[in-house]
mmCIF file of C-alpha atoms and ligand atoms in Angstrom:
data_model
loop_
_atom_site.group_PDB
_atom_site.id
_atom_site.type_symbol
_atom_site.label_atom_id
_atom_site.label_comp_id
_atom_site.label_asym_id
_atom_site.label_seq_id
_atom_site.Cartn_x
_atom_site.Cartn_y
_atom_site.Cartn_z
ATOM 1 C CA UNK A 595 0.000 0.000 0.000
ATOM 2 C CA UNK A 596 1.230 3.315 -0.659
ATOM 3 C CA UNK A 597 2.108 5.783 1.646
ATOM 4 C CA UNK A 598 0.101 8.947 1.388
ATOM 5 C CA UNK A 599 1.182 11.189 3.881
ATOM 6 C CA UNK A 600 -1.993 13.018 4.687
ATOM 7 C CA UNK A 601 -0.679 15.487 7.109
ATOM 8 C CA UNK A 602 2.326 16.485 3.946
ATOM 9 C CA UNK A 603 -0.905 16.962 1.789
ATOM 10 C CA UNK A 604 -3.209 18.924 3.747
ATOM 11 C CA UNK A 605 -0.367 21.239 4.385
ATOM 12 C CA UNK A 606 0.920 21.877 0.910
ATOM 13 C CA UNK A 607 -2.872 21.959 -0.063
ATOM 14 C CA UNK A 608 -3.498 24.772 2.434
ATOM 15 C CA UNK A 609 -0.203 26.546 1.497
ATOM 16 C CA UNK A 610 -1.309 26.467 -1.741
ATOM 17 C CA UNK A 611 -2.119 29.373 -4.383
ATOM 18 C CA UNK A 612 -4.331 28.778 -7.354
ATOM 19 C CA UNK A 613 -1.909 29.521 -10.140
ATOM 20 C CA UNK A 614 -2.666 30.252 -13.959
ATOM 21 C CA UNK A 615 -3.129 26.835 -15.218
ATOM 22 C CA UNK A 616 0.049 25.334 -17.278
ATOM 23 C CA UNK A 617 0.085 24.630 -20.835
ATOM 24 C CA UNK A 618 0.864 21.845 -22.965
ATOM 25 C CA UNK A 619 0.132 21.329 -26.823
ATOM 26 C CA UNK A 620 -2.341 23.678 -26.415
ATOM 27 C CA UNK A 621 -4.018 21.849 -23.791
ATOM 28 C CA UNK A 622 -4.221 23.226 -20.379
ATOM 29 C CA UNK A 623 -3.715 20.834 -16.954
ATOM 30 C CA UNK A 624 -4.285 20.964 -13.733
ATOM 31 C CA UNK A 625 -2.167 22.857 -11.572
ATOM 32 C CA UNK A 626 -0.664 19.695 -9.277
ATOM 33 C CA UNK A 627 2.391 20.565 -7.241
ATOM 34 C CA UNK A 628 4.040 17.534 -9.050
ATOM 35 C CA UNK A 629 3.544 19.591 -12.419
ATOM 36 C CA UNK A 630 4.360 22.844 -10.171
ATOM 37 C CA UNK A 631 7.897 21.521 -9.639
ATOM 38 C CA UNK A 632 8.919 19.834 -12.984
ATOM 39 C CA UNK A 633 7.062 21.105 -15.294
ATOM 40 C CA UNK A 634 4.140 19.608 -17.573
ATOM 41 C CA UNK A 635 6.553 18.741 -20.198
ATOM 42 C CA UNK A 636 8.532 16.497 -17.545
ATOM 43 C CA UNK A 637 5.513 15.288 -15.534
ATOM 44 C CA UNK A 638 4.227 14.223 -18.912
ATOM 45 C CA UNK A 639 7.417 12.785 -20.112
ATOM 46 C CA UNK A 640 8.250 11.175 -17.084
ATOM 47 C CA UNK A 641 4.830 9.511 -17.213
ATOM 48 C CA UNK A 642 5.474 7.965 -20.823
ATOM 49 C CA UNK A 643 8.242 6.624 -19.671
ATOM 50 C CA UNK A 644 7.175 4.544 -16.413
ATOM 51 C CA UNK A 645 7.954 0.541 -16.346
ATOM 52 C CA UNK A 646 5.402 -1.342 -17.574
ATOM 53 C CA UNK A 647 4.313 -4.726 -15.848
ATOM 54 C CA UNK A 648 2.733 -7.252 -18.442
ATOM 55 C CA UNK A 649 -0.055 -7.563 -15.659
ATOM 56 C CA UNK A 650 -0.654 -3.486 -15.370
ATOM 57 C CA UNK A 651 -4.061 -2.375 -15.798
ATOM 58 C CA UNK A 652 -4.754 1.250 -16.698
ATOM 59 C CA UNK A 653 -8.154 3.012 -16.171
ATOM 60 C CA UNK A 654 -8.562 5.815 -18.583
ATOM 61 C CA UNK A 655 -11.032 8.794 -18.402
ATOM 62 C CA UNK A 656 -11.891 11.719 -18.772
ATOM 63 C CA UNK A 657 -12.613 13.926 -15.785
ATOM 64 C CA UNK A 658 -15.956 13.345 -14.006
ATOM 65 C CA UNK A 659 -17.157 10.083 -16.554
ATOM 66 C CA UNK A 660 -16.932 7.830 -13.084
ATOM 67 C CA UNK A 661 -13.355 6.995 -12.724
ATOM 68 C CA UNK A 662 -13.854 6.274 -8.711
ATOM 69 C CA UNK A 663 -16.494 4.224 -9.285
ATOM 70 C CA UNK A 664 -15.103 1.635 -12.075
ATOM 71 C CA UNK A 665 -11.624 1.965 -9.761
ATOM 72 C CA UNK A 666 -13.600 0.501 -6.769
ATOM 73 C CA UNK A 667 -15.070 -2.166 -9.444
ATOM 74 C CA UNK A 668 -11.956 -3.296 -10.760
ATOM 75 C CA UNK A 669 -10.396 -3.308 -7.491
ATOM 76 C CA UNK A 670 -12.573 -5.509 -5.855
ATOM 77 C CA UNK A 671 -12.704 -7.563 -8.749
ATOM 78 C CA UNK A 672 -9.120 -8.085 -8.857
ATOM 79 C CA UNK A 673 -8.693 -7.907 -5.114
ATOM 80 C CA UNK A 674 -11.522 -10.895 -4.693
ATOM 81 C CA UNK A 675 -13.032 -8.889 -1.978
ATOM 82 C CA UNK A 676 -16.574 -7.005 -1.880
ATOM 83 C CA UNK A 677 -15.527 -4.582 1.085
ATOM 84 C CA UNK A 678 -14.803 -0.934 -0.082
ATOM 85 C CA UNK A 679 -10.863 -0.429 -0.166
ATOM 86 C CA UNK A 680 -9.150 1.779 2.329
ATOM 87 C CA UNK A 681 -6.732 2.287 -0.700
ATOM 88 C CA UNK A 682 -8.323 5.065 -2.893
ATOM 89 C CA UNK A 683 -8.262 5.760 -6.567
ATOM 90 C CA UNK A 684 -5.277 8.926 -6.004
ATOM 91 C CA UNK A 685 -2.897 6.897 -4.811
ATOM 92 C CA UNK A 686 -2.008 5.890 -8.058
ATOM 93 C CA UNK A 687 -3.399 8.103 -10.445
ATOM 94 C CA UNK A 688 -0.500 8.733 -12.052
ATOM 95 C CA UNK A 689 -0.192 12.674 -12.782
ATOM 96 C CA UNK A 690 0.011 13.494 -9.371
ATOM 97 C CA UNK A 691 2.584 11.142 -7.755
ATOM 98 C CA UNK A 692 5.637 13.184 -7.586
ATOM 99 C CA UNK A 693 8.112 10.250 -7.664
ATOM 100 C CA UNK A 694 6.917 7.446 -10.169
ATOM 101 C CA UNK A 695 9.402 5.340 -8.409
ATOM 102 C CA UNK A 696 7.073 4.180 -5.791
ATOM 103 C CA UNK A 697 4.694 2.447 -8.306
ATOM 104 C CA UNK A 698 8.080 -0.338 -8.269
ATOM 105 C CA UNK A 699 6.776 -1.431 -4.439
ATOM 106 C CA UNK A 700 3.368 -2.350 -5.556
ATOM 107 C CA UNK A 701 2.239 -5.779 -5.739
ATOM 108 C CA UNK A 702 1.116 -7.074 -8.915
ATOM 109 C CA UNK A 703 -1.582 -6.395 -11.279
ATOM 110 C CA UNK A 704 -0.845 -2.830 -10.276
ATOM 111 C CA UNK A 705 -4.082 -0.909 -10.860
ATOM 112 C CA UNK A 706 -2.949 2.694 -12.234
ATOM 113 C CA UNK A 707 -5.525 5.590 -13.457
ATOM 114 C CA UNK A 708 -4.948 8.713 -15.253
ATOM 115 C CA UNK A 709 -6.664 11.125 -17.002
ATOM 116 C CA UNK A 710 -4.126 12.037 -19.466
ATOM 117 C CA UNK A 711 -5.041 11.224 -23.100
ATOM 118 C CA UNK A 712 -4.299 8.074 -25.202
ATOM 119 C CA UNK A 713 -1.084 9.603 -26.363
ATOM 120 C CA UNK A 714 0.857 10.598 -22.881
ATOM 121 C CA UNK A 715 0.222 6.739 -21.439
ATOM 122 C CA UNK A 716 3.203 4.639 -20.614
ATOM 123 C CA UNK A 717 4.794 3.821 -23.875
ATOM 124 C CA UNK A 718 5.367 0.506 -22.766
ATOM 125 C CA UNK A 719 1.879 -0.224 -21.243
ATOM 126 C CA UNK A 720 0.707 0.125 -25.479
ATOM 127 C CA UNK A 721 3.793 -1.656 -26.536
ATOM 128 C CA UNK A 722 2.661 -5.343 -23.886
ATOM 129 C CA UNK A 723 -0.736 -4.436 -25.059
ATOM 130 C CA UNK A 724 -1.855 -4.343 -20.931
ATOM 131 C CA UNK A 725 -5.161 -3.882 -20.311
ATOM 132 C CA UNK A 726 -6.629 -0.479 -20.241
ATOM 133 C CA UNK A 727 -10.325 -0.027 -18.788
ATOM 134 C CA UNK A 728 -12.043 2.843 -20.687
ATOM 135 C CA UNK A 729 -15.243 4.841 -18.793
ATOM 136 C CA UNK A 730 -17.156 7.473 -20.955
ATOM 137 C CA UNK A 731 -20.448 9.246 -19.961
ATOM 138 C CA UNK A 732 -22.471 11.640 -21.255
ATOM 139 C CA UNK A 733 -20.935 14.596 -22.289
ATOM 140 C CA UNK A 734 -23.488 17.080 -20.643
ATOM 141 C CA UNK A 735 -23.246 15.235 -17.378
ATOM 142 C CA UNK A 736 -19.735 15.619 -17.261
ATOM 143 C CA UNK A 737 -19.368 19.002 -18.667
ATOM 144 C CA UNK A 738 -21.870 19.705 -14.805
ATOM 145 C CA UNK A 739 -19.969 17.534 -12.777
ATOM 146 C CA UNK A 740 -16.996 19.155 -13.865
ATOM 147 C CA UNK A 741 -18.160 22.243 -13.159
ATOM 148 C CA UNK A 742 -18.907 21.320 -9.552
ATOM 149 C CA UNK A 743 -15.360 20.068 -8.999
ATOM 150 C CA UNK A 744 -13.872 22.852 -10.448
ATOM 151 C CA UNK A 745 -15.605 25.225 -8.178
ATOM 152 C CA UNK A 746 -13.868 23.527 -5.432
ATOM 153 C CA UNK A 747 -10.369 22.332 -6.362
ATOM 154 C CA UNK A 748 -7.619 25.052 -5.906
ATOM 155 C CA UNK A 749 -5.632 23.033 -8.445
ATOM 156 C CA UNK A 750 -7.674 23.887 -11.207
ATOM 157 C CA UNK A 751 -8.269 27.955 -10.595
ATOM 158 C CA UNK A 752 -11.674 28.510 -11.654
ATOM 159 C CA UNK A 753 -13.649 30.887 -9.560
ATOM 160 C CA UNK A 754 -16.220 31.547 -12.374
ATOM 161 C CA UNK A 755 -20.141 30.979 -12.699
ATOM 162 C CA UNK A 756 -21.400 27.829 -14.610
ATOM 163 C CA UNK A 757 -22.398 30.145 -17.477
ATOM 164 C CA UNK A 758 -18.501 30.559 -17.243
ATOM 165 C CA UNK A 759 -17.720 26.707 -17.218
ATOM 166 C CA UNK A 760 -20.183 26.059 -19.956
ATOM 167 C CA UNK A 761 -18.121 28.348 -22.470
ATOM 168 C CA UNK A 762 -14.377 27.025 -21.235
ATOM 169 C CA UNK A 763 -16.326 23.681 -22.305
ATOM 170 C CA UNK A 764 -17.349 25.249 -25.857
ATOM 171 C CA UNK A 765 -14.034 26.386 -26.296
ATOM 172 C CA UNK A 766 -12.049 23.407 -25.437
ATOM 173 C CA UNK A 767 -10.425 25.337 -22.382
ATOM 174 C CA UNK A 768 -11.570 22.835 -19.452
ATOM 175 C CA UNK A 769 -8.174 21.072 -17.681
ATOM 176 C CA UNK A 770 -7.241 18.090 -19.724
ATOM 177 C CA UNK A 771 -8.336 19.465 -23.090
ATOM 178 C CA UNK A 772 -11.445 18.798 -25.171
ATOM 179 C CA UNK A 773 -13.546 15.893 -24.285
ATOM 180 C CA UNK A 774 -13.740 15.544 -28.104
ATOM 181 C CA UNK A 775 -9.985 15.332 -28.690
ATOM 182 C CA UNK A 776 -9.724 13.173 -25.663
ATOM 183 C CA UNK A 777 -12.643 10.378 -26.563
ATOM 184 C CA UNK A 778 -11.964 10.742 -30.394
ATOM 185 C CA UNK A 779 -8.591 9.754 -29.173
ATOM 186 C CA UNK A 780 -9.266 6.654 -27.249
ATOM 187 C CA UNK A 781 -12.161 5.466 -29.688
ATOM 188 C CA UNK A 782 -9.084 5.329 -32.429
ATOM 189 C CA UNK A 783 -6.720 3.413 -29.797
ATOM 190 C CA UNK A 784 -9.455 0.335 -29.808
ATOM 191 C CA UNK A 785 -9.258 0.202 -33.403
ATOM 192 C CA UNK A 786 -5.558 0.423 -33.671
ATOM 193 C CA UNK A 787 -5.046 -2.263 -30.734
ATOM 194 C CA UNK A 788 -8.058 -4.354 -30.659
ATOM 195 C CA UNK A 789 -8.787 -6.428 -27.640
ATOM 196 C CA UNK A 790 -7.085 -3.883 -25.127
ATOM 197 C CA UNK A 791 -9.272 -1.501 -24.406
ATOM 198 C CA UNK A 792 -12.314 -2.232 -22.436
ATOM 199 C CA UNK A 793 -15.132 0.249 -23.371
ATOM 200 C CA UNK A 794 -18.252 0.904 -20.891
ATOM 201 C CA UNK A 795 -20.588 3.848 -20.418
ATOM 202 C CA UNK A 796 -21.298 5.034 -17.099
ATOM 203 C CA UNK A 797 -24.897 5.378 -18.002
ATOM 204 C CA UNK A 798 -24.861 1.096 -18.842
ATOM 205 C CA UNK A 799 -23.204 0.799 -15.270
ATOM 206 C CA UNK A 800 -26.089 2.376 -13.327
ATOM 207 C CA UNK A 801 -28.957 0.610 -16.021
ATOM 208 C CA UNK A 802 -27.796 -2.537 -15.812
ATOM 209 C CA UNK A 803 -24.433 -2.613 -13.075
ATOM 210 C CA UNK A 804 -24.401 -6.549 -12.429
ATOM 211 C CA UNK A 805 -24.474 -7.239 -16.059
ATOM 212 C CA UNK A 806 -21.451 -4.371 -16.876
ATOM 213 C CA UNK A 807 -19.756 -5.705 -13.522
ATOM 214 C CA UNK A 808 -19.478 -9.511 -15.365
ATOM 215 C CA UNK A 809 -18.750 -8.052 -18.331
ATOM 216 C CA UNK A 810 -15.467 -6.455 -17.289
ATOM 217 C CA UNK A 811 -14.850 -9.567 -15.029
ATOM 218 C CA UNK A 812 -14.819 -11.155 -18.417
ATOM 219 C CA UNK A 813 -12.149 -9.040 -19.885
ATOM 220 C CA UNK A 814 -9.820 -9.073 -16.745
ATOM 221 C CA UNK A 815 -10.150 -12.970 -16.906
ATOM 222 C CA UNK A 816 -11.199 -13.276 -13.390
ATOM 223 C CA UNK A 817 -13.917 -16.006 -12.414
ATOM 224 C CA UNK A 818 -16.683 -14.583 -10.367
ATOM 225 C CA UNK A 819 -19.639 -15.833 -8.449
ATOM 226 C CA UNK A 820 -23.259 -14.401 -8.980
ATOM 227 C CA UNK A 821 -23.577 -13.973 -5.727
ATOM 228 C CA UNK A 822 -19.744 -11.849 -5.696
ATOM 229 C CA UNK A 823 -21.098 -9.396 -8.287
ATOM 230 C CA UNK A 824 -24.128 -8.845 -6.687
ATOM 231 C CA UNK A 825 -21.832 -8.287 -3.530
ATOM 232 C CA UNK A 826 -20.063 -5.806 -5.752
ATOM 233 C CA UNK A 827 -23.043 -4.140 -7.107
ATOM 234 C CA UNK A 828 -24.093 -3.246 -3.823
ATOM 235 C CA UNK A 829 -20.953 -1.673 -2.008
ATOM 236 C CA UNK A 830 -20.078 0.093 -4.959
ATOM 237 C CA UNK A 831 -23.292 1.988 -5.172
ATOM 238 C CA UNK A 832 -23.667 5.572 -5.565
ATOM 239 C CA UNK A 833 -25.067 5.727 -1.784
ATOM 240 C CA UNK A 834 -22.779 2.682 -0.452
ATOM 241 C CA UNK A 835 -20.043 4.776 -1.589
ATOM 242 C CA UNK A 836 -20.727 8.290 -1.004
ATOM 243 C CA UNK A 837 -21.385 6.861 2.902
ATOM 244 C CA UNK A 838 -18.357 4.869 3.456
ATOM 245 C CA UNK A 839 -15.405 5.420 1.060
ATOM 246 C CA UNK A 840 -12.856 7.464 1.647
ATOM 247 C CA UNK A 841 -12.794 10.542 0.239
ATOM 248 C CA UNK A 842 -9.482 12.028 -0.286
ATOM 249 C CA UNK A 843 -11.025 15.532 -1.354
ATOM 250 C CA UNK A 844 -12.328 15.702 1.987
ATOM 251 C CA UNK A 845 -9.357 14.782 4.011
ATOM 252 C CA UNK A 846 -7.399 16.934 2.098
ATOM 253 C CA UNK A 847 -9.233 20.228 1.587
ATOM 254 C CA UNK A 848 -12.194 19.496 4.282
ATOM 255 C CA UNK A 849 -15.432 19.322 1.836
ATOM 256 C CA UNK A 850 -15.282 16.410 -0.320
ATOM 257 C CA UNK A 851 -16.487 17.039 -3.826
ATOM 258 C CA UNK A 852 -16.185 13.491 -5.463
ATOM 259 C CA UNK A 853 -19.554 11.919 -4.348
ATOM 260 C CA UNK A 854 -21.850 14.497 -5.320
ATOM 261 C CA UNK A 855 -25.137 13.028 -7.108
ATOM 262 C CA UNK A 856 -24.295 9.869 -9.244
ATOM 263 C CA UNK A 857 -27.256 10.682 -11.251
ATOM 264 C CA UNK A 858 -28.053 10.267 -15.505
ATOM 265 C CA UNK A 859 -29.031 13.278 -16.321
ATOM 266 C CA UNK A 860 -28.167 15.996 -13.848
ATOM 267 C CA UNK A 861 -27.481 18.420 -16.883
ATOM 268 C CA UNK A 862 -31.183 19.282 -17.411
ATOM 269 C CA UNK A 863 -31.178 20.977 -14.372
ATOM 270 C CA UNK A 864 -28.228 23.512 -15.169
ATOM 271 C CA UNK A 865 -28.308 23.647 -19.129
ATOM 272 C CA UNK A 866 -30.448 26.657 -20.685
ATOM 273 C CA UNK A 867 -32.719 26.051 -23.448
ATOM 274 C CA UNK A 868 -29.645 27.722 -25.753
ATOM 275 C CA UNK A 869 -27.314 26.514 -24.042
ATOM 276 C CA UNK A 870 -27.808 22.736 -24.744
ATOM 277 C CA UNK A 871 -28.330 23.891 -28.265
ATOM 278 C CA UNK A 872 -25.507 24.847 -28.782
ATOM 279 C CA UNK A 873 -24.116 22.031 -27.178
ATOM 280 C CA UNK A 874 -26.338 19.636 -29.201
ATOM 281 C CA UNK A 875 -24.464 21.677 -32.397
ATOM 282 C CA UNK A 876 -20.991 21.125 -31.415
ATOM 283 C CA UNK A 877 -21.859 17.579 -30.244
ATOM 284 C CA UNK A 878 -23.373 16.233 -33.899
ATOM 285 C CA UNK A 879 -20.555 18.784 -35.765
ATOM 286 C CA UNK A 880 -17.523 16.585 -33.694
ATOM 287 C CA UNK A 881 -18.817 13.762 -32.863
ATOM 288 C CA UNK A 882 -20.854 12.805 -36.363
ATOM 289 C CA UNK A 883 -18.380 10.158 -37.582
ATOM 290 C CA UNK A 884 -18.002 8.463 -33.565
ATOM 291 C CA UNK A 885 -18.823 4.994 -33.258
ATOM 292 C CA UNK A 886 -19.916 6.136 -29.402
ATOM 293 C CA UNK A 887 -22.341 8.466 -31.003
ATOM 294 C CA UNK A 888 -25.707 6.355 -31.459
ATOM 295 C CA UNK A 889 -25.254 5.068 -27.991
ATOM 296 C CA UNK A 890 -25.140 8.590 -26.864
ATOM 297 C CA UNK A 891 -28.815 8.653 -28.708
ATOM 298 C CA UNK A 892 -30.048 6.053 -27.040
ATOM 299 C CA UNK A 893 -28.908 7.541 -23.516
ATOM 300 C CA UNK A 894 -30.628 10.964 -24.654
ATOM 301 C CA UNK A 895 -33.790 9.394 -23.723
ATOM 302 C CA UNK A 896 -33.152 7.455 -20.485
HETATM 303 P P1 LIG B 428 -21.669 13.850 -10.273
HETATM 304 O O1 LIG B 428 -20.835 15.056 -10.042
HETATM 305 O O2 LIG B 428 -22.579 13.992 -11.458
HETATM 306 O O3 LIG B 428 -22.420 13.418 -9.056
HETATM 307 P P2 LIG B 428 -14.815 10.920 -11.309
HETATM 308 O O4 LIG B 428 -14.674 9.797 -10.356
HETATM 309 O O5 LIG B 428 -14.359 10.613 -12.691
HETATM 310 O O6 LIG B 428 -14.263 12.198 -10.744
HETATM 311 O O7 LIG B 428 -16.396 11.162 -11.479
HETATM 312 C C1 LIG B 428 -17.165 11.681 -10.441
HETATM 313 C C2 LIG B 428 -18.629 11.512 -10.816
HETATM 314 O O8 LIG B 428 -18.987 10.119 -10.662
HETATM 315 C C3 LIG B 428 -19.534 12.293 -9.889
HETATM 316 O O9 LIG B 428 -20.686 12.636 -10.647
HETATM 317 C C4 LIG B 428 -19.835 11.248 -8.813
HETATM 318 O O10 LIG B 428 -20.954 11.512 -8.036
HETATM 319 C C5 LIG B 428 -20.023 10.018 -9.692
HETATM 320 N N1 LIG B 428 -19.863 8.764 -8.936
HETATM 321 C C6 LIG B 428 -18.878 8.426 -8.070
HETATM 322 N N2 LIG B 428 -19.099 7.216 -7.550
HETATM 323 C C7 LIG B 428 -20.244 6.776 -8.103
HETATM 324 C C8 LIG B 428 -21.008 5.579 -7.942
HETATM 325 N N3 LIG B 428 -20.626 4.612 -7.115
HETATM 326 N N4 LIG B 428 -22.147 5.451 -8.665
HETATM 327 C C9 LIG B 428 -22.545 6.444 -9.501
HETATM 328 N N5 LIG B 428 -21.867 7.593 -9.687
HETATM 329 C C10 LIG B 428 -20.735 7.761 -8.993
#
């Protein structure tokens, strides 16, 4: 287990200044002080170049699409337990570990997250073809849940309105980049390295969570009960969760901000009529030729 060293964080948290966001290929990134001290261009770099395990297993999102959630999944699927972890999803989410070096003392499969795009992964994570879990959601639902965690997360220096949020969306200016650029991205990964990537929608996780739960069983390779996935089902629930886990936004800053609502379809209560016009524009202009599109339709509805 890796050592966290609360008390270090709270501190530097609290010491902390919101700082202009850095830049990188024209894509702006949180503020982390790991990024403060080397630089994005390092902190990226040093990220392609971590030591790959064959066994590694890489969950890949984009901000706010549910990447505590299928974390907790896969960990208790690969952990054979149904008890939420004391381990949480930071501790190895790779752009804010200062020294990559500590990912060596971890017993394998190591279970790694990041939001960085396709491109900035380990090299040689691509190059053994490990396993890389893939969580999208709907893009309005993120684009609100974003919002909310950007209110309250110095490392991302946005002190603006949602009316604000909404246009850094529009123009591509939320941390990490575009959404587009990001799930365009990992939609072309499956194709170039079939098999690897395991695709599943946040929305198909609350619909039907037992069935997506076997499902990505099935693609780890790991033999479950009914009666383990129901297990699972259950004490990784929205309200299981938001209860009992951990929070690390909450130790560290005082108000967690990760388990907020957990609900499909939030965005109709924050999105104007023009707004989500406009955002229904952009989405059909650059997303028309996306294989994720007519699954987006059908979630529309639900
Ligand atoms: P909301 O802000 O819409 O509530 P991430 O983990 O990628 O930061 O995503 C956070 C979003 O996932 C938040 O969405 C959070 O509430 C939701 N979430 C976290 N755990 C969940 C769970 N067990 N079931 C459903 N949604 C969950």
């Amino acid at each position: 287990m890796m050592d966290l060293n609360l008390e270090k964080l709270k501190e530097l948290r609290n010491t902390m200044k919101p700082i202009p966001l850095p830049e990188y290929e024209g894509v702006r990134f949180p503020a982390f002080n790991v990024i403060r001290e080397k630089g994005i261009e390092k902190a990226i770099q040093d990220i392609t170049e971590i030591q790959s395990r064959k066994s590694d297993i890489m969950i890949c999102t984009y901000p706010k699409s549910g990447t505590h959630w299928v974390y907790e999944v896969t960990n208790m699927l690969i952990r054979n337990k149904t008890d939420l972890d004391t381990v949480t999803k930071v501790s190895t989410m790779l752009e804010v570990i200062p020294d990559l070096s500590v990912l060596d003392a971890l017993p394998s499969p190591r279970l790694l997250n990041t939001h960085y795009s396709f491109k900035y992964l380990p090299m040689q994570h691509i190059e053994n073809r490990c396993k890389i879990i893939h969580m999208i959601r709907n893009p309005k639902d993120v684009c609100v849940s974003f919002y909310y965690h950007a209110k309250s997360d110095t490392f991302l220096d946005f002190t603006g309105t949602w009316d604000d949020f909404f246009e850094m969306w529009m123009s591509d200016k939320c941390p990490n980049g575009s959404w587009y650029n990001y799930e365009k991205e990992m939609e072309q990964a499956e194709k170039d390295f079939p098999g690897m990537i395991f695709n599943c929608y946040f929305e198909e996780m609350k619909k039907d969570n037992t069935g997506e739960i076997q499902r990505l069983a099935n693609f780890l390779g790991i033999p479950c009960t009914e009666k383990i996935i129901e297990n699972i089902a259950e004490t990784t629930s929205f309200n299981h969760m938001q209860k009992n886990k951990l929070d690390m936004t909450e130790v560290i800053s005082g108000k967690g901000f990760i388990y907020r609502k957990g609900e499909i379809g939030d965005w109709k209560n924050h999105f104007t009529v023009a707004q989500n016009e406009r955002f229904d524009v952009q989405y059909t202009e650059r997303f028309k030729d996306s294989s994720y599109k007519l699954s987006f339709e059908q979630i529309k509805e639900t």
